[in-house]
Amino acid sequence: MSVPRLNEETDDVELVSACRSGDAERSEQAFEWLVRRHQKAMLNLAYRVVGDYDEACEVVQDAFVSAYKNLSTFRGDARFGTWLTTITLNHARNGLVRIKARRSHEAYSLDATLATDDGELRHDPPSQAPSALEQMEATAVRKKIQSCIQELPQDFREVLVLRDLQEHSYQEIGAMLQVREGTVKSRLFRAREGIKDCLKRAMEPL
Amino acid sequence: MTACREVLELMSEALDQILSPEKKVLLDKHVAQCPECRAAWKELQWTHAQLKGLETLEPPPWLASKIMARIRAEAQPQASFWRRFIRPIVMKPQLQVASILLLAATGFYLLKSQRSERDVFTEMKQLDAPAPLQSLPAKALEAQDKLIPKSRNEPTGLGKSLQPGTQQNLLEASKPAEAGFAPPPTATPTPIVSPNVEREKQERDRARPEPPAVAPSAPSALAGASVGAGAPAAAESVAVPTRQAKKTLKREEGSVRADSSKEGPRGGMADAKGQLMNAQEQKDKADAAIWVIRLELRDLHSAEAMVERELTRAGATMVSQREPIAPRVLSARIESNRLPELLSRLARLGRILQQPDLPGEHPSLVIIRISW
């Protein structure tokens, strides 16, 4: 039986199987296909979590290398992308630690966090003029959203990125973060409220 | 308001379209009636839309290659300790060669410095207790041993063994001592020895037997013995025959070679043994006939040569230098009847400060010691 040729149309299951074939050359070739297929999503996930492009590239490299080393632990009950996302998220947390360590000597950020001293999210009442948000320019919104995401507590931030940016299901998010679905829902609600309020404050006159 | 709080929590699920139909109806009804919740619902929807509309970043073109490069690098087995540390050395022969050369040079330098220290130490020991020649007769050795100066005032000197040889060698050897201890040459040369030292020397001469004049081939062991400064104070040192003396001996006896430095050590030692035997016989005859002559010379640099010349002209033999380093004393053997002639010759060189009283009966051969 001839060995099927690997290409960009080969699904993740076959590629993973080829990685475990024992043939070093075929294994590397198959894994390279997996890298090229998932690197964009992983990069965006890492970027939204850590907030730094260079650090995100490092996170992605570490994640893929870990995935290759631990391919034997992938059982196949979840999608390869989901399994890889979990690995990337773990490495992104390490990246956050590195960033915090680097920025520990920097000036204290003047950006107010969305969390209060008690750990609760600041909740601003609904604006009487909801069109104020709509008045923000698109580019300004994009820039502000990223900073608002960075201001979220880490737990909320991860759920928000996985759901609204990576489009994972509640169930998958729960499996990745090892929390119940109800917790995922609650965190997501508070994360979205936090982004909303953050953007509203950006529009408030000084 | 409880209803508003419950409705707000439903809004997030409504965004994801996972609300049950009953909860969806509840939300729609409340939003229609509550302006604040209605505004909040609109804001949340707008925010959600913005999040969804965030641009996706493109990975850099090198990212995949770099990932695969890291994977291949980590896939290679790590070299063992030996391969990591020893193999690089093996692969750099130039470094090896340089290291070997450096080690060799260091070892050579250390060995050389140790040898030089050992040589100096050995010579220092020889100065303190010179080892006699093994081939010398016991009496000669004993006599030689008695010549070793014990005075503290006698510096140990260079410690170089002098070959019985040229006058030049002796002069050269004497230079450091001369420079260290000799007074500078002046128009009126002063007496070199103090009366006290001279008195002590005479007492020692009377107490101890005079050593025989050593054969010219008597080698370095004798010459390497004590050296001293100040001529008379070193009168007890071992005699070293001069070249003139060697020529004289060769002419007289016809069996001794002049240049013992070119001779084999055995030949030199055999001659020395023979000469010492003769010298011992003469010593026995002239046991008490050591006559001292003290001179005051003008030219100290060529004093030794001049005195030696006059001794030779007066028929003296076995002219020897009392001290290799401080040649201010010459001893020789001379027929007693030619002493007056010698004294008259020496008087032409300078002033005679001391001369022996010629007794009526005296041995035919006497030993004289001339100092200046």
Coordinates of C-alpha atoms in Angstrom, one line a residue:
Chain A
M1 CA 0.0 0.0 0.0
S2 CA 1.5 3.3 -1.0
V3 CA 1.9 6.0 1.4
P4 CA -0.5 8.9 0.7
R5 CA 1.1 12.1 -0.3
L6 CA 0.8 14.9 2.1
N7 CA -0.5 18.3 0.9
E8 CA -2.5 21.2 2.1
E9 CA -5.8 19.3 1.7
T10 CA -4.8 16.5 4.0
D11 CA -6.9 16.8 7.1
D12 CA -5.5 17.1 10.6
V13 CA -6.2 13.5 11.5
E14 CA -4.1 12.2 8.6
L15 CA -1.3 14.6 9.3
V16 CA -1.2 13.7 12.9
S17 CA -1.1 10.1 12.0
A18 CA 1.8 10.8 9.6
C19 CA 3.6 12.5 12.4
R20 CA 3.4 9.4 14.4
S21 CA 4.5 7.1 11.5
G22 CA 8.0 6.7 12.8
D23 CA 9.5 8.0 9.6
A24 CA 11.4 11.2 10.6
E25 CA 11.3 12.9 7.3
R26 CA 7.6 12.1 6.8
S27 CA 6.8 13.2 10.3
E28 CA 8.5 16.5 9.9
Q29 CA 6.8 17.1 6.6
A30 CA 3.4 16.4 8.1
F31 CA 3.9 18.5 11.1
E32 CA 5.1 21.4 8.9
W33 CA 1.7 21.2 7.2
L34 CA 0.0 21.4 10.5
V35 CA 2.2 24.4 11.4
R36 CA 1.3 26.3 8.3
R37 CA -2.4 25.6 8.8
H38 CA -2.7 26.7 12.4
Q39 CA 0.0 29.2 12.9
K40 CA -2.2 32.2 12.1
A41 CA -4.9 31.3 14.5
M42 CA -2.4 30.6 17.2
L43 CA -0.6 33.8 16.6
N44 CA -3.8 35.8 16.9
L45 CA -4.8 34.0 20.0
A46 CA -1.4 34.6 21.6
Y47 CA -1.4 38.3 20.5
R48 CA -4.8 39.0 22.0
V49 CA -3.8 37.4 25.2
V50 CA -0.3 38.8 25.7
G51 CA -0.8 42.1 23.8
D52 CA 2.7 42.1 22.2
Y53 CA 3.4 40.9 18.7
D54 CA 7.0 39.8 19.3
E55 CA 6.1 37.9 22.4
A56 CA 3.2 36.3 20.6
C57 CA 5.6 35.0 17.9
E58 CA 7.7 33.4 20.7
V59 CA 4.6 31.9 22.3
V60 CA 3.6 30.3 19.0
Q61 CA 7.0 28.8 18.5
D62 CA 7.1 27.4 21.9
A63 CA 3.6 26.0 21.5
F64 CA 4.3 24.2 18.3
V65 CA 7.5 22.7 19.6
S66 CA 5.7 21.5 22.7
A67 CA 2.9 20.1 20.5
Y68 CA 5.4 18.1 18.4
K69 CA 7.1 16.7 21.4
N70 CA 3.9 15.7 23.0
L71 CA 2.0 14.4 20.0
S72 CA 1.9 11.0 21.6
T73 CA -0.5 12.5 24.3
F74 CA -3.0 13.7 21.7
R75 CA -5.9 11.2 22.0
G76 CA -7.9 12.5 19.1
D77 CA -11.1 13.0 21.1
A78 CA -11.0 16.7 20.4
R79 CA -9.9 18.6 17.3
F80 CA -6.3 19.1 16.8
G81 CA -6.9 22.8 16.7
T82 CA -8.5 22.7 20.1
W83 CA -5.7 20.7 21.6
L84 CA -3.2 23.1 20.0
T85 CA -5.1 26.1 21.4
T86 CA -4.9 24.7 24.9
I87 CA -1.1 24.4 24.5
T88 CA -0.8 27.9 23.0
L89 CA -2.9 29.3 25.8
N90 CA -0.6 27.8 28.4
H91 CA 2.4 29.2 26.8
A92 CA 0.7 32.6 26.4
R93 CA 0.3 32.7 30.2
N94 CA 4.0 32.1 30.5
G95 CA 4.5 35.0 28.0
L96 CA 2.3 37.2 30.2
V97 CA 4.6 36.5 33.1
R98 CA 7.6 37.4 31.1
I99 CA 6.0 40.6 29.9
K100 CA 5.0 41.6 33.4
A101 CA 8.5 40.9 34.6
R102 CA 9.9 43.2 31.8
R103 CA 7.4 45.9 32.5
S104 CA 7.9 45.8 36.3
H105 CA 10.5 48.5 36.0
E106 CA 8.4 50.6 33.6
A107 CA 6.3 53.5 34.7
Y108 CA 2.9 52.6 36.2
S109 CA 0.3 52.4 33.5
L110 CA -2.0 55.3 33.5
D111 CA -4.7 53.2 31.9
A112 CA -7.3 52.4 34.5
T113 CA -8.1 48.8 34.7
L114 CA -11.6 47.6 34.4
A115 CA -11.4 45.8 37.7
T116 CA -12.0 47.5 41.0
D117 CA -9.9 47.0 44.1
D118 CA -12.2 44.2 45.1
G119 CA -11.7 42.4 41.9
E120 CA -15.1 43.3 40.5
L121 CA -15.5 44.8 37.1
R122 CA -16.5 48.4 37.0
H123 CA -20.0 48.6 35.8
D124 CA -21.0 51.8 34.1
P125 CA -24.7 52.5 33.7
P126 CA -26.0 52.5 30.2
S127 CA -25.4 55.7 28.5
Q128 CA -28.4 57.9 27.7
A129 CA -26.8 58.5 24.3
P130 CA -25.9 55.0 23.0
S131 CA -24.9 56.5 19.7
A132 CA -21.8 57.9 21.3
L133 CA -20.0 54.6 20.8
E134 CA -21.1 54.5 17.3
Q135 CA -19.5 57.9 16.8
M136 CA -16.1 56.6 17.4
E137 CA -14.0 56.1 14.3
A138 CA -13.4 52.6 13.3
T139 CA -9.6 52.8 13.6
A140 CA -9.8 54.4 17.0
V141 CA -12.1 51.6 18.1
R142 CA -9.8 48.9 17.0
K143 CA -6.9 50.4 18.8
K144 CA -9.0 51.0 21.9
I145 CA -10.5 47.5 22.0
Q146 CA -7.0 45.9 22.1
S147 CA -6.1 48.0 25.1
C148 CA -9.4 47.3 26.7
I149 CA -8.8 43.6 26.2
Q150 CA -5.4 44.0 27.9
E151 CA -7.1 45.7 30.8
L152 CA -9.3 42.7 31.5
P153 CA -8.4 40.3 34.2
Q154 CA -6.6 37.3 32.7
D155 CA -9.5 34.8 33.3
F156 CA -12.0 37.1 31.6
R157 CA -9.6 37.9 28.8
E158 CA -9.0 34.3 27.9
V159 CA -12.7 33.5 27.7
L160 CA -13.4 36.6 25.6
V161 CA -10.6 35.8 23.1
L162 CA -11.5 32.1 22.8
R163 CA -15.2 32.8 22.3
D164 CA -15.4 36.1 20.4
L165 CA -12.1 35.9 18.5
Q166 CA -11.4 32.2 18.2
E167 CA -15.1 31.1 18.0
H168 CA -14.8 28.1 20.2
S169 CA -17.8 26.7 21.8
Y170 CA -18.6 27.0 25.5
Q171 CA -17.9 23.3 25.9
E172 CA -14.5 23.6 24.2
I173 CA -13.7 26.6 26.3
G174 CA -14.7 24.8 29.4
A175 CA -12.5 21.8 28.4
M176 CA -9.6 24.0 27.6
L177 CA -9.8 26.1 30.7
Q178 CA -11.0 23.1 32.8
V179 CA -14.0 25.0 34.1
R180 CA -17.7 24.4 34.0
E181 CA -19.8 25.9 31.2
G182 CA -21.6 28.2 33.7
T183 CA -18.3 29.6 34.7
V184 CA -17.5 30.2 31.0
K185 CA -20.8 32.1 30.5
S186 CA -20.4 34.2 33.6
R187 CA -16.8 35.2 32.7
L188 CA -17.8 35.9 29.2
F189 CA -20.7 38.2 30.2
R190 CA -18.4 40.1 32.5
A191 CA -15.7 40.3 30.0
R192 CA -18.0 41.8 27.4
E193 CA -19.4 44.2 29.9
G194 CA -15.9 45.3 30.7
I195 CA -15.0 45.9 27.1
K196 CA -18.2 47.9 26.6
D197 CA -17.6 50.1 29.6
C198 CA -14.0 50.5 28.6
L199 CA -15.0 51.8 25.3
K200 CA -17.5 54.1 26.8
R201 CA -15.0 55.7 29.0
A202 CA -12.8 56.3 26.0
M203 CA -15.6 58.4 24.5
E204 CA -16.3 60.4 27.6
P205 CA -15.2 64.0 27.4
L206 CA -12.2 64.8 29.7
Chain B
M1 CA -33.8 46.1 39.7
T2 CA -33.8 42.3 39.8
A3 CA -35.4 42.0 36.4
C4 CA -32.8 44.2 34.8
R5 CA -30.0 42.2 36.3
E6 CA -31.4 38.9 35.2
V7 CA -32.0 40.3 31.7
L8 CA -28.5 41.7 31.5
E9 CA -27.1 38.3 32.1
L10 CA -29.2 36.9 29.4
M11 CA -27.9 39.4 26.9
S12 CA -24.4 37.8 26.6
E13 CA -26.0 34.4 25.8
A14 CA -28.3 36.0 23.4
L15 CA -25.3 37.4 21.6
D16 CA -24.1 33.8 21.1
Q17 CA -27.6 32.7 20.1
I18 CA -27.7 30.0 22.7
L19 CA -30.7 31.3 24.7
S20 CA -33.6 29.0 25.0
P21 CA -36.8 30.3 23.4
E22 CA -38.5 31.1 26.7
K23 CA -35.5 33.2 27.9
K24 CA -35.4 34.9 24.5
V25 CA -39.0 36.0 24.8
L26 CA -38.3 37.3 28.3
L27 CA -35.4 39.3 27.1
D28 CA -37.3 40.9 24.2
K29 CA -40.2 41.8 26.3
H30 CA -38.1 43.5 29.0
V31 CA -35.9 45.4 26.6
A32 CA -39.1 46.8 24.9
Q33 CA -40.3 48.1 28.2
C34 CA -37.0 49.2 29.9
P35 CA -35.1 52.0 28.2
E36 CA -32.0 51.4 30.2
C37 CA -31.8 47.8 29.4
R38 CA -32.6 48.7 25.8
A39 CA -29.6 51.0 25.7
A40 CA -27.4 48.4 27.4
W41 CA -28.5 45.8 24.9
K42 CA -27.6 48.0 22.0
E43 CA -24.2 48.8 23.5
L44 CA -23.4 45.2 24.0
Q45 CA -24.4 44.3 20.5
W46 CA -22.2 47.1 19.2
T47 CA -19.2 46.0 21.3
H48 CA -19.7 42.4 20.2
A49 CA -19.7 43.5 16.6
Q50 CA -16.5 45.4 17.1
L51 CA -14.8 42.4 18.7
K52 CA -15.9 40.2 15.9
G53 CA -14.6 42.8 13.4
L54 CA -11.1 42.9 14.8
E55 CA -8.5 42.4 12.1
T56 CA -6.6 39.2 12.2
L57 CA -2.9 39.4 12.2
E58 CA -0.7 37.6 9.6
P59 CA 2.1 35.5 10.8
P60 CA 5.6 36.6 9.7
P61 CA 7.0 34.6 6.7
W62 CA 9.8 33.1 8.8
L63 CA 7.6 31.8 11.6
A64 CA 6.9 28.3 10.1
S65 CA 10.6 27.8 9.1
K66 CA 11.8 28.8 12.4
I67 CA 9.4 26.5 14.2
M68 CA 10.6 23.6 12.0
A69 CA 14.2 24.5 12.6
R70 CA 13.7 24.4 16.3
I71 CA 12.0 21.0 16.0
R72 CA 14.8 19.5 14.0
A73 CA 17.4 20.9 16.3
E74 CA 15.7 19.5 19.4
A75 CA 15.2 16.2 17.6
Q76 CA 18.9 15.6 17.2
P77 CA 20.4 13.6 20.1
Q78 CA 22.5 15.8 22.4
A79 CA 26.1 15.1 22.2
S80 CA 27.7 13.4 25.1
F81 CA 30.0 15.2 27.4
W82 CA 33.0 13.8 25.6
R83 CA 31.8 14.8 22.2
R84 CA 30.9 18.3 23.4
F85 CA 34.2 19.0 25.2
I86 CA 36.8 16.7 23.8
R87 CA 35.8 16.5 20.2
P88 CA 36.1 20.3 19.7
I89 CA 39.6 20.0 20.9
V90 CA 40.3 17.2 18.6
M91 CA 38.9 19.1 15.7
K92 CA 41.3 22.0 16.4
P93 CA 44.8 20.8 15.8
Q94 CA 46.2 24.3 15.8
L95 CA 44.9 24.8 19.3
Q96 CA 46.4 21.5 20.3
V97 CA 49.8 22.3 18.8
A98 CA 49.8 25.7 20.4
S99 CA 48.9 24.3 23.8
I100 CA 51.6 21.6 23.6
L101 CA 54.2 24.2 22.6
L102 CA 53.2 26.4 25.5
L103 CA 53.4 23.6 28.0
A104 CA 56.7 22.5 26.7
A105 CA 58.1 26.1 26.9
T106 CA 56.8 26.5 30.4
G107 CA 58.3 23.2 31.5
F108 CA 61.6 24.0 29.9
Y109 CA 61.7 27.4 31.6
L110 CA 60.9 25.9 35.0
L111 CA 63.5 23.2 34.6
K112 CA 66.1 25.7 33.6
S113 CA 65.4 27.9 36.5
Q114 CA 65.5 25.0 38.9
R115 CA 68.8 23.9 37.5
S116 CA 70.3 27.3 37.8
E117 CA 69.2 27.5 41.4
R118 CA 70.6 24.1 42.1
D119 CA 73.9 25.0 40.5
V120 CA 74.1 28.1 42.6
F121 CA 73.2 26.1 45.7
T122 CA 75.8 23.5 44.9
E123 CA 78.5 26.0 44.3
M124 CA 77.6 27.8 47.5
K125 CA 78.0 24.5 49.3
Q126 CA 81.3 23.9 47.7
L127 CA 82.4 27.3 48.8
D128 CA 81.6 26.4 52.4
A129 CA 82.9 22.9 52.3
P130 CA 84.8 22.2 49.1
A131 CA 84.9 18.6 48.1
P132 CA 88.5 17.5 47.5
L133 CA 89.5 15.5 44.5
Q134 CA 89.0 11.8 45.1
S135 CA 92.3 11.0 43.5
L136 CA 94.3 13.2 45.7
P137 CA 96.4 11.6 48.4
A138 CA 95.0 11.7 51.9
K139 CA 97.7 14.0 53.3
A140 CA 97.2 16.5 50.4
L141 CA 93.5 16.5 51.1
E142 CA 94.0 17.0 54.7
A143 CA 96.4 19.8 54.0
Q144 CA 94.0 21.3 51.6
D145 CA 91.1 21.1 54.0
K146 CA 93.1 23.0 56.5
L147 CA 93.5 25.8 54.0
I148 CA 89.8 26.5 53.9
P149 CA 89.3 29.8 55.5
K150 CA 87.0 29.8 58.5
S151 CA 87.0 33.6 59.0
R152 CA 83.7 35.3 58.8
N153 CA 85.2 38.2 57.0
E154 CA 85.9 36.1 54.0
P155 CA 83.0 36.4 51.6
T156 CA 82.0 33.4 49.6
G157 CA 82.6 35.2 46.3
L158 CA 81.3 34.0 43.0
G159 CA 81.6 30.3 43.6
K160 CA 82.8 29.7 40.1
S161 CA 85.3 27.0 39.8
L162 CA 88.4 28.2 38.2
Q163 CA 90.4 26.0 36.0
P164 CA 94.0 26.1 36.6
G165 CA 94.7 28.1 33.7
T166 CA 95.3 31.4 32.3
Q167 CA 96.2 34.4 34.1
Q168 CA 93.3 36.0 32.2
N169 CA 90.9 33.7 33.8
L170 CA 92.1 34.6 37.2
L171 CA 92.0 38.2 36.5
E172 CA 88.5 38.0 35.3
A173 CA 87.5 36.0 38.2
S174 CA 89.0 38.4 40.5
K175 CA 87.2 41.4 39.1
P176 CA 84.0 41.1 41.1
A177 CA 85.9 40.7 44.4
E178 CA 88.2 43.4 43.4
A179 CA 85.3 45.7 42.6
G180 CA 83.7 44.8 45.8
F181 CA 86.5 44.9 48.2
A182 CA 89.5 46.4 46.7
P183 CA 90.2 50.0 47.2
P184 CA 90.3 52.0 44.0
P185 CA 93.7 52.4 42.4
T186 CA 95.3 55.6 43.6
A187 CA 98.6 57.2 42.9
T188 CA 99.9 56.1 46.2
P189 CA 98.6 52.6 46.8
T190 CA 97.9 51.9 50.4
P191 CA 98.6 48.7 52.2
I192 CA 95.9 46.3 51.6
V193 CA 96.0 44.4 54.8
S194 CA 95.7 45.6 58.2
P195 CA 98.3 44.7 60.8
N196 CA 95.8 42.8 62.9
V197 CA 94.8 40.6 59.9
E198 CA 98.4 40.1 59.0
R199 CA 99.2 39.1 62.5
E200 CA 96.5 36.6 62.6
K201 CA 97.6 35.2 59.3
Q202 CA 101.1 34.7 60.6
E203 CA 99.9 33.0 63.6
R204 CA 97.8 30.6 61.5
D205 CA 100.8 30.0 59.3
R206 CA 102.9 29.0 62.3
A207 CA 100.1 26.8 63.7
R208 CA 99.2 25.0 60.5
P209 CA 101.3 23.4 57.9
E210 CA 101.6 25.1 54.6
P211 CA 99.9 23.4 51.8
P212 CA 101.9 22.3 48.9
A213 CA 101.7 24.3 45.7
V214 CA 99.0 22.5 43.8
A215 CA 99.8 21.0 40.4
P216 CA 98.6 23.0 37.4
S217 CA 96.2 20.2 36.5
A218 CA 94.6 20.2 39.9
P219 CA 91.2 21.1 38.7
S220 CA 88.2 22.9 39.6
A221 CA 87.5 21.3 42.9
L222 CA 90.5 23.0 44.4
A223 CA 89.8 26.2 42.6
G224 CA 86.2 26.1 43.5
A225 CA 87.0 26.2 47.1
S226 CA 86.9 29.3 49.2
V227 CA 87.4 32.6 47.6
G228 CA 87.8 35.7 49.4
A229 CA 88.3 39.3 49.3
G230 CA 91.3 41.2 50.6
A231 CA 94.4 39.5 49.7
P232 CA 96.1 38.8 53.0
A233 CA 93.0 37.9 54.8
A234 CA 92.5 35.2 52.2
A235 CA 95.9 33.8 52.6
E236 CA 94.6 30.5 53.8
S237 CA 92.8 29.8 50.6
V238 CA 93.7 27.2 48.1
A239 CA 96.5 28.1 45.7
V240 CA 95.8 28.1 42.0
P241 CA 98.8 27.8 39.7
T242 CA 99.1 30.4 37.1
R243 CA 99.9 29.8 33.5
Q244 CA 103.4 30.9 34.0
A245 CA 103.8 28.4 36.7
K246 CA 102.5 25.7 34.5
K247 CA 105.0 26.6 31.8
T248 CA 107.7 26.5 34.4
L249 CA 106.7 23.1 35.6
K250 CA 106.5 21.8 32.1
R251 CA 109.9 23.1 31.4
E252 CA 111.3 21.7 34.6
E253 CA 109.7 18.4 34.7
G254 CA 108.7 17.9 31.1
S255 CA 105.7 15.8 31.8
V256 CA 103.0 18.3 32.7
R257 CA 100.8 19.8 30.1
A258 CA 100.2 23.6 30.2
D259 CA 96.6 23.8 29.4
S260 CA 94.8 21.5 31.8
S261 CA 91.5 22.7 30.6
K262 CA 91.9 20.8 27.4
E263 CA 93.1 17.7 29.2
G264 CA 91.0 14.9 30.2
P265 CA 90.1 15.0 33.8
R266 CA 91.8 11.8 34.5
G267 CA 95.1 12.9 33.0
G268 CA 94.8 16.1 34.9
M269 CA 94.1 14.3 38.1
A270 CA 97.0 11.9 37.6
D271 CA 99.4 14.8 37.1
A272 CA 98.0 16.6 40.1
K273 CA 98.6 13.6 42.2
G274 CA 102.2 13.3 41.1
Q275 CA 102.8 17.0 41.7
L276 CA 101.2 16.9 45.1
M277 CA 103.4 14.0 46.1
N278 CA 106.4 16.0 45.2
A279 CA 104.9 19.1 46.8
Q280 CA 104.3 17.1 49.9
E281 CA 107.9 16.1 50.0
Q282 CA 109.0 19.6 49.6
K283 CA 106.6 20.7 52.3
D284 CA 108.1 18.4 54.7
K285 CA 111.5 19.8 53.9
A286 CA 110.5 23.4 54.1
D287 CA 108.1 23.0 56.9
A288 CA 109.0 26.2 58.7
A289 CA 110.4 28.2 55.8
I290 CA 107.5 30.3 54.7
W291 CA 108.8 33.7 54.2
V292 CA 106.5 36.6 53.8
I293 CA 107.2 39.6 51.7
R294 CA 104.9 42.6 51.7
L295 CA 105.0 45.2 49.0
E296 CA 103.6 48.6 48.3
L297 CA 103.0 48.9 44.6
R298 CA 101.9 51.8 42.5
D299 CA 100.1 49.9 39.8
L300 CA 97.7 47.5 41.3
H301 CA 96.2 46.4 38.1
S302 CA 99.3 44.9 36.7
A303 CA 100.8 44.1 40.1
E304 CA 100.3 40.4 39.9
A305 CA 101.8 40.2 36.5
M306 CA 104.8 42.2 37.5
V307 CA 105.4 40.2 40.6
E308 CA 105.0 37.0 38.9
R309 CA 107.5 38.1 36.2
E310 CA 110.1 39.0 38.8
L311 CA 109.6 35.7 40.6
T312 CA 110.1 33.9 37.4
R313 CA 113.2 35.8 36.6
A314 CA 114.5 35.0 40.0
G315 CA 114.1 31.4 39.3
A316 CA 111.0 30.8 41.5
T317 CA 108.8 28.0 40.6
M318 CA 105.2 26.9 41.3
V319 CA 104.0 30.4 41.4
S320 CA 100.5 30.3 42.6
Q321 CA 97.8 32.6 43.4
R322 CA 96.6 32.3 47.0
E323 CA 93.1 33.4 46.1
P324 CA 91.5 33.0 42.8
I325 CA 89.3 35.9 43.2
A326 CA 91.5 38.3 45.1
P327 CA 94.9 37.9 43.6
R328 CA 96.9 40.0 46.0
V329 CA 99.0 37.2 47.2
L330 CA 101.3 35.1 45.3
S331 CA 103.2 32.2 46.6
A332 CA 106.1 30.4 45.0
R333 CA 109.0 28.2 45.7
I334 CA 112.5 29.5 45.3
E335 CA 115.9 28.7 46.2
S336 CA 116.9 30.5 49.2
N337 CA 120.2 31.7 47.8
R338 CA 118.2 33.6 45.2
L339 CA 116.1 35.5 47.6
P340 CA 118.3 38.5 47.6
E341 CA 118.0 38.7 43.9
L342 CA 114.3 38.5 44.2
L343 CA 114.1 41.2 46.8
S344 CA 116.1 43.5 44.6
R345 CA 113.8 42.9 41.7
L346 CA 110.8 43.5 43.8
A347 CA 112.3 46.7 45.1
R348 CA 112.2 48.1 41.6
L349 CA 108.4 47.6 41.5
G350 CA 107.6 49.5 44.6
R351 CA 108.4 49.7 48.3
I352 CA 109.1 46.6 50.3
L353 CA 107.3 46.9 53.6
Q354 CA 108.3 43.6 55.0
Q355 CA 110.9 41.1 54.0
P356 CA 112.1 38.0 55.7
D357 CA 115.3 37.9 57.7
L358 CA 117.5 35.4 56.0
P359 CA 118.8 33.0 58.6
G360 CA 122.2 31.5 58.4
E361 CA 121.1 28.0 57.8
H362 CA 118.1 27.6 55.8
P363 CA 116.7 24.9 53.5
S364 CA 117.6 25.2 49.9
L365 CA 114.1 25.6 48.8
V366 CA 111.8 27.8 50.6
I367 CA 108.3 29.0 50.0
I368 CA 107.7 32.7 49.8
R369 CA 104.4 34.5 50.0
I370 CA 104.3 37.9 48.4
S371 CA 101.4 40.2 49.1
W372 CA 100.7 43.7 48.1

